[in-house]
Every structure is written in structure tokens, then in C-alpha cells.
Coordinates of C-alpha atoms in Angstrom, one line a residue:
M1 CA -118.0 -16.3 87.9
T2 CA -120.2 -18.9 86.3
T3 CA -123.8 -18.5 85.5
T4 CA -126.5 -21.0 86.1
M5 CA -129.0 -21.5 83.3
T6 CA -132.3 -23.2 84.3
L7 CA -133.4 -25.8 81.8
D8 CA -136.8 -27.3 80.8
L9 CA -137.4 -30.3 78.6
D10 CA -137.3 -28.4 75.4
S11 CA -133.9 -26.7 76.4
A12 CA -132.6 -30.1 77.5
K13 CA -133.5 -31.5 74.0
K14 CA -131.5 -28.7 72.4
V15 CA -128.5 -29.5 74.7
L16 CA -128.7 -33.2 73.8
A17 CA -129.0 -32.3 70.0
A18 CA -125.8 -30.3 70.3
Q19 CA -123.8 -33.4 71.4
P20 CA -122.4 -35.0 68.3
F21 CA -121.9 -38.3 70.0
A22 CA -125.5 -38.4 71.3
T23 CA -126.7 -37.7 67.8
L24 CA -124.5 -40.5 66.4
V25 CA -125.9 -42.9 69.0
G26 CA -129.5 -41.7 68.4
T27 CA -130.2 -40.7 72.0
E28 CA -133.5 -39.0 72.9
I29 CA -134.4 -37.3 76.1
T30 CA -138.0 -38.0 77.1
A31 CA -138.2 -36.7 80.7
F32 CA -136.4 -33.9 82.4
G33 CA -137.1 -32.0 85.7
D34 CA -137.3 -32.2 89.5
G35 CA -134.0 -33.9 89.9
A36 CA -134.6 -36.6 87.3
A37 CA -134.0 -37.4 83.6
T38 CA -134.9 -40.2 81.2
L39 CA -133.0 -41.0 78.0
I40 CA -133.9 -43.5 75.3
V41 CA -131.2 -45.1 73.1
P42 CA -132.4 -47.1 70.2
V43 CA -130.6 -50.4 69.9
R44 CA -129.0 -51.1 66.5
R45 CA -126.3 -53.4 65.2
E46 CA -123.6 -50.8 65.2
L47 CA -123.9 -50.5 69.0
A48 CA -123.2 -54.2 69.6
Q49 CA -120.1 -56.0 70.8
Q50 CA -119.0 -59.4 69.4
F51 CA -121.8 -61.4 71.0
G52 CA -124.5 -59.2 69.7
Y53 CA -125.3 -57.4 73.0
V54 CA -125.1 -53.6 73.4
H55 CA -121.5 -52.7 74.0
G56 CA -120.7 -51.8 77.6
G57 CA -119.2 -48.5 76.4
V58 CA -122.7 -47.5 75.1
L59 CA -124.2 -48.3 78.5
A60 CA -121.5 -46.3 80.3
Y61 CA -122.1 -43.3 77.9
A62 CA -125.9 -43.5 78.5
A63 CA -125.4 -43.6 82.3
D64 CA -123.0 -40.7 82.2
N65 CA -125.3 -38.6 80.1
A66 CA -128.5 -39.4 82.1
L67 CA -126.7 -38.7 85.4
T68 CA -125.5 -35.4 84.2
F69 CA -128.9 -34.4 82.8
A70 CA -130.5 -35.3 86.1
A71 CA -128.0 -33.2 88.0
G72 CA -128.6 -30.3 85.5
T73 CA -132.1 -30.1 86.7
V74 CA -130.9 -29.0 90.1
L75 CA -127.5 -27.3 89.3
G76 CA -128.3 -25.7 85.9
A77 CA -126.7 -26.3 82.4
N78 CA -123.1 -25.4 83.3
V79 CA -122.2 -28.9 84.6
L80 CA -119.6 -31.5 84.0
T81 CA -119.3 -35.1 85.1
G82 CA -116.9 -35.6 88.1
G83 CA -117.1 -39.4 88.1
V84 CA -119.2 -42.4 87.2
T85 CA -119.3 -45.9 88.6
I86 CA -121.3 -48.5 86.6
T87 CA -122.2 -52.1 87.4
Y88 CA -123.3 -54.3 84.6
L89 CA -125.9 -56.8 85.8
R90 CA -127.1 -58.6 82.6
P91 CA -126.3 -58.3 78.9
A92 CA -128.3 -55.6 77.2
A93 CA -130.4 -56.7 74.2
G94 CA -133.7 -55.5 72.8
E95 CA -135.2 -52.7 70.8
R96 CA -134.1 -49.8 73.0
L97 CA -132.5 -48.8 76.3
R98 CA -134.4 -46.7 78.8
V99 CA -132.0 -44.9 81.0
E100 CA -133.5 -43.3 84.2
A101 CA -131.4 -41.1 86.5
A102 CA -132.4 -39.3 89.7
V103 CA -130.5 -37.0 92.0
T104 CA -130.0 -38.5 95.4
G105 CA -128.3 -35.5 97.0
A106 CA -126.9 -32.1 96.0
T107 CA -125.1 -29.0 97.3
R108 CA -124.8 -25.6 95.5
R109 CA -121.9 -26.9 93.5
Q110 CA -122.3 -30.7 93.0
A111 CA -124.8 -33.4 92.8
V112 CA -124.8 -37.2 93.2
A113 CA -127.3 -39.2 91.1
H114 CA -128.3 -42.8 90.7
C115 CA -129.1 -44.4 87.4
E116 CA -130.8 -47.6 86.1
I117 CA -130.5 -48.9 82.5
W118 CA -133.3 -51.0 81.2
A119 CA -133.4 -53.0 78.0
E120 CA -136.9 -53.0 76.4
S121 CA -138.6 -55.0 73.7
P122 CA -142.3 -55.0 72.7
G123 CA -144.2 -57.8 74.4
R124 CA -141.5 -58.5 77.0
E125 CA -140.8 -57.3 80.5
P126 CA -138.0 -54.7 80.7
V127 CA -134.7 -56.1 81.9
L128 CA -132.5 -54.2 84.3
C129 CA -129.0 -54.4 82.7
A130 CA -126.9 -51.9 84.7
V131 CA -126.9 -49.5 87.5
A132 CA -124.7 -46.5 88.0
Q133 CA -123.9 -43.7 90.3
G134 CA -122.2 -40.5 89.4
T135 CA -121.1 -37.1 90.6
T136 CA -121.7 -33.9 88.6
R137 CA -120.2 -30.5 89.5
L138 CA -120.6 -27.0 88.3
A139 CA -117.9 -26.1 85.8
E140 CA -115.3 -23.4 86.7
A141 CA -115.8 -21.6 83.4
D142 CA -119.1 -20.7 81.7
L143 CA -119.6 -23.5 79.2
T144 CA -122.9 -22.2 77.8
D145 CA -121.2 -19.7 75.6
R146 CA -119.1 -22.2 73.7

């Protein structure tokens, strides 16, 4: 039987800090609760593709992680991504990515969430670069003890 651990923002920050890839990318979580989560990814040269825009893989990672964190606010910490669909709208460039996800529906075992990825730079209007939808489900095994 799995256990459900309730998270707050401080706990979510610890979960994010335990993800080596999130640490490599420099991801921060700035909002967490009530079916929603916001991640910030600082843009740097190492995250770019050949034309200088943020690589689509970074956008997909950010959407996946934000969707799962949003779902974790309603399902608990013991969750895994079941699937993600992303649509790239515009090239991502700027100082940072703001990734906002919100749960659109949930059962006891799974949640569906929507995500928007915004590229931001000081003095400029944010640019919507991508939207995503994903499904997160409770894991069969207790992942919190690993």
C-alpha cells in the first residue's frame, strides 16, 4: 500500500533540490499549493539549441516537472508522470522561463493538469512559448523512502 505525503512549498523545494537534473538546469519552485505550481528556469547559453533559443527538451522537462508538482498538491508526493503533450508556440528566449501549471481534474489516483511556459526579460512583455497537458498518477510503490 502506498502512503500519501502532503507537501507545502518548503517540502516541494526539498523535493526539487533532490532532483539532479533540476539542479543542473537551475530550476526553482516559487509557488506550490491548491492544485497549482510555478517553476522558474533561468535561461543560459548551455540550454540553447543551434539558433540560440531555449532547447525544446528544456521546455518539455519544465512542463513535465511543473505538471507533476501541480498534481502533487492534490495527490501527494508519491506521484509519477503518466504522459505529457506539449505544443511549441514561439521560440523561447529571454532571461528566464516561468512555468505555470494547474490541475484541471483529479481522482484519488490520477490528475490531469495544464501548463503554460512564458519567456521573460526585464522591460518586455512575457511571451507565451508553449502549452502542455499531462497526466500524473499515484505510484504503485512508495517512492518517498528511496
